[in-house]
Amino acid sequence: MTVPADRRPGKIRRHFEAHPEQAKDLALFVGVTVVGAWIASFDPLGVVIWMIVAAVVVGVVRNRRRQAAFARERQRIRELRAREIATYLTMTPREFEEAVAHLCRRDGCRDVRVVGGAGDLGADVVATTPQGHRLVIQCKRYSPTNKVGSPDLQRFGGTCWTVHHAEIAAVVTTSSFTRQAAQYAVSQRIHCYDREWLAGWASGSGPAPWMVR
């Protein structure tokens, strides 16, 4: 009768190959144990001191690894956001409106429509949020140096509530807002989504406009 080969060592090896940090922790633990046993053969009290020092060292090492992992994740998100904005900057204004509409659909909005064009009275995308609120968005596909100004916000503010019956109103841009525009938006309860907020929304690392209070 043939006895199946024990494949557990191979599984363990593959596990640690897939999780190198765990392998390093295990190696560190084994090293500490061996040194502690060697010290204990000479001085039982010494091993207690050694284990305390070793525990501190292990804690410091693991904390540094966590910090490095957080730093890598932050860098990954920054790069992802930069790619999102770079993509939007290559679009035409109409394509940008379609892209914003896509984000609304992706995040659960219903009845999403692109209505921008001649005679749109400031509305480019309208939708119903997952919570059932009417959302009206104006899209500004501007270059990074061309900020959205107060006149843009005032025109939108004059129609988003009374004409388009918005319950949530937002201006989404690939640029940023002037200080006066941002102040006006606050007074009119209009959400200003600049390039950083847009990049967060698009990459999934930030909230959608209707989730901001």
mmCIF file with all atom_site columns, N, CA, C and O in Angstrom, residues 1 9 28 60 81 91-92 132 146 148 151:
data_model
loop_
_atom_site.group_PDB
_atom_site.id
_atom_site.type_symbol
_atom_site.label_atom_id
_atom_site.label_alt_id
_atom_site.label_comp_id
_atom_site.label_asym_id
_atom_site.label_entity_id
_atom_site.label_seq_id
_atom_site.pdbx_PDB_ins_code
_atom_site.Cartn_x
_atom_site.Cartn_y
_atom_site.Cartn_z
_atom_site.occupancy
_atom_site.B_iso_or_equiv
_atom_site.pdbx_formal_charge
_atom_site.auth_seq_id
_atom_site.auth_comp_id
_atom_site.auth_asym_id
_atom_site.auth_atom_id
_atom_site.pdbx_PDB_model_num
ATOM 1  N N  . MET A 1 1   ? 0.848   -1.195 0.000   1.00 0.00 ? 1   MET A N  1
ATOM 2  C CA . MET A 1 1   ? 0.000   0.000  0.000   1.00 0.00 ? 1   MET A CA 1
ATOM 3  C C  . MET A 1 1   ? 0.882   1.242  0.000   1.00 0.00 ? 1   MET A C  1
ATOM 4  O O  . MET A 1 1   ? 1.817   1.363  0.789   1.00 0.00 ? 1   MET A O  1
ATOM 5  N N  . PRO A 1 9   ? 4.848   20.299 4.881   1.00 0.00 ? 9   PRO A N  1
ATOM 6  C CA . PRO A 1 9   ? 5.997   21.215 4.809   1.00 0.00 ? 9   PRO A CA 1
ATOM 7  C C  . PRO A 1 9   ? 5.932   22.120 3.588   1.00 0.00 ? 9   PRO A C  1
ATOM 8  O O  . PRO A 1 9   ? 6.286   23.296 3.656   1.00 0.00 ? 9   PRO A O  1
ATOM 9  N N  . LEU A 1 28  ? 12.514  35.833 13.912  1.00 0.00 ? 28  LEU A N  1
ATOM 10 C CA . LEU A 1 28  ? 12.913  36.658 15.046  1.00 0.00 ? 28  LEU A CA 1
ATOM 11 C C  . LEU A 1 28  ? 12.549  35.980 16.358  1.00 0.00 ? 28  LEU A C  1
ATOM 12 O O  . LEU A 1 28  ? 13.334  35.959 17.314  1.00 0.00 ? 28  LEU A O  1
ATOM 13 N N  . VAL A 1 60  ? 9.022   47.094 18.646  1.00 0.00 ? 60  VAL A N  1
ATOM 14 C CA . VAL A 1 60  ? 9.525   48.206 17.830  1.00 0.00 ? 60  VAL A CA 1
ATOM 15 C C  . VAL A 1 60  ? 9.599   47.804 16.361  1.00 0.00 ? 60  VAL A C  1
ATOM 16 O O  . VAL A 1 60  ? 9.196   48.557 15.466  1.00 0.00 ? 60  VAL A O  1
ATOM 17 N N  . ARG A 1 81  ? -4.834  58.521 -7.304  1.00 0.00 ? 81  ARG A N  1
ATOM 18 C CA . ARG A 1 81  ? -5.563  59.779 -7.468  1.00 0.00 ? 81  ARG A CA 1
ATOM 19 C C  . ARG A 1 81  ? -4.965  60.621 -8.589  1.00 0.00 ? 81  ARG A C  1
ATOM 20 O O  . ARG A 1 81  ? -5.694  61.247 -9.371  1.00 0.00 ? 81  ARG A O  1
ATOM 21 N N  . MET A 1 91  ? -10.032 64.674 -21.164 1.00 0.00 ? 91  MET A N  1
ATOM 22 C CA . MET A 1 91  ? -11.392 64.567 -21.695 1.00 0.00 ? 91  MET A CA 1
ATOM 23 C C  . MET A 1 91  ? -11.911 65.908 -22.202 1.00 0.00 ? 91  MET A C  1
ATOM 24 O O  . MET A 1 91  ? -11.464 66.971 -21.773 1.00 0.00 ? 91  MET A O  1
ATOM 25 N N  . THR A 1 92  ? -12.888 65.827 -23.077 1.00 0.00 ? 92  THR A N  1
ATOM 26 C CA . THR A 1 92  ? -13.642 67.012 -23.462 1.00 0.00 ? 92  THR A CA 1
ATOM 27 C C  . THR A 1 92  ? -14.640 67.311 -22.341 1.00 0.00 ? 92  THR A C  1
ATOM 28 O O  . THR A 1 92  ? -14.913 66.441 -21.498 1.00 0.00 ? 92  THR A O  1
ATOM 29 N N  . GLY A 1 132 ? -32.376 58.632 -1.896  1.00 0.00 ? 132 GLY A N  1
ATOM 30 C CA . GLY A 1 132 ? -33.616 59.154 -2.447  1.00 0.00 ? 132 GLY A CA 1
ATOM 31 C C  . GLY A 1 132 ? -33.666 60.653 -2.644  1.00 0.00 ? 132 GLY A C  1
ATOM 32 O O  . GLY A 1 132 ? -34.740 61.208 -2.907  1.00 0.00 ? 132 GLY A O  1
ATOM 33 N N  . ASN A 1 146 ? -6.789  77.178 -14.056 1.00 0.00 ? 146 ASN A N  1
ATOM 34 C CA . ASN A 1 146 ? -8.019  77.950 -14.283 1.00 0.00 ? 146 ASN A CA 1
ATOM 35 C C  . ASN A 1 146 ? -9.022  77.622 -13.182 1.00 0.00 ? 146 ASN A C  1
ATOM 36 O O  . ASN A 1 146 ? -9.760  76.652 -13.260 1.00 0.00 ? 146 ASN A O  1
ATOM 37 N N  . VAL A 1 148 ? -12.265 77.782 -10.662 1.00 0.00 ? 148 VAL A N  1
ATOM 38 C CA . VAL A 1 148 ? -13.692 78.085 -10.746 1.00 0.00 ? 148 VAL A CA 1
ATOM 39 C C  . VAL A 1 148 ? -13.955 79.314 -9.877  1.00 0.00 ? 148 VAL A C  1
ATOM 40 O O  . VAL A 1 148 ? -13.637 79.319 -8.685  1.00 0.00 ? 148 VAL A O  1
ATOM 41 N N  . PRO A 1 151 ? -18.444 84.011 -10.030 1.00 0.00 ? 151 PRO A N  1
ATOM 42 C CA . PRO A 1 151 ? -19.544 84.120 -11.005 1.00 0.00 ? 151 PRO A CA 1
ATOM 43 C C  . PRO A 1 151 ? -20.100 82.762 -11.431 1.00 0.00 ? 151 PRO A C  1
ATOM 44 O O  . PRO A 1 151 ? -21.314 82.611 -11.621 1.00 0.00 ? 151 PRO A O  1
#
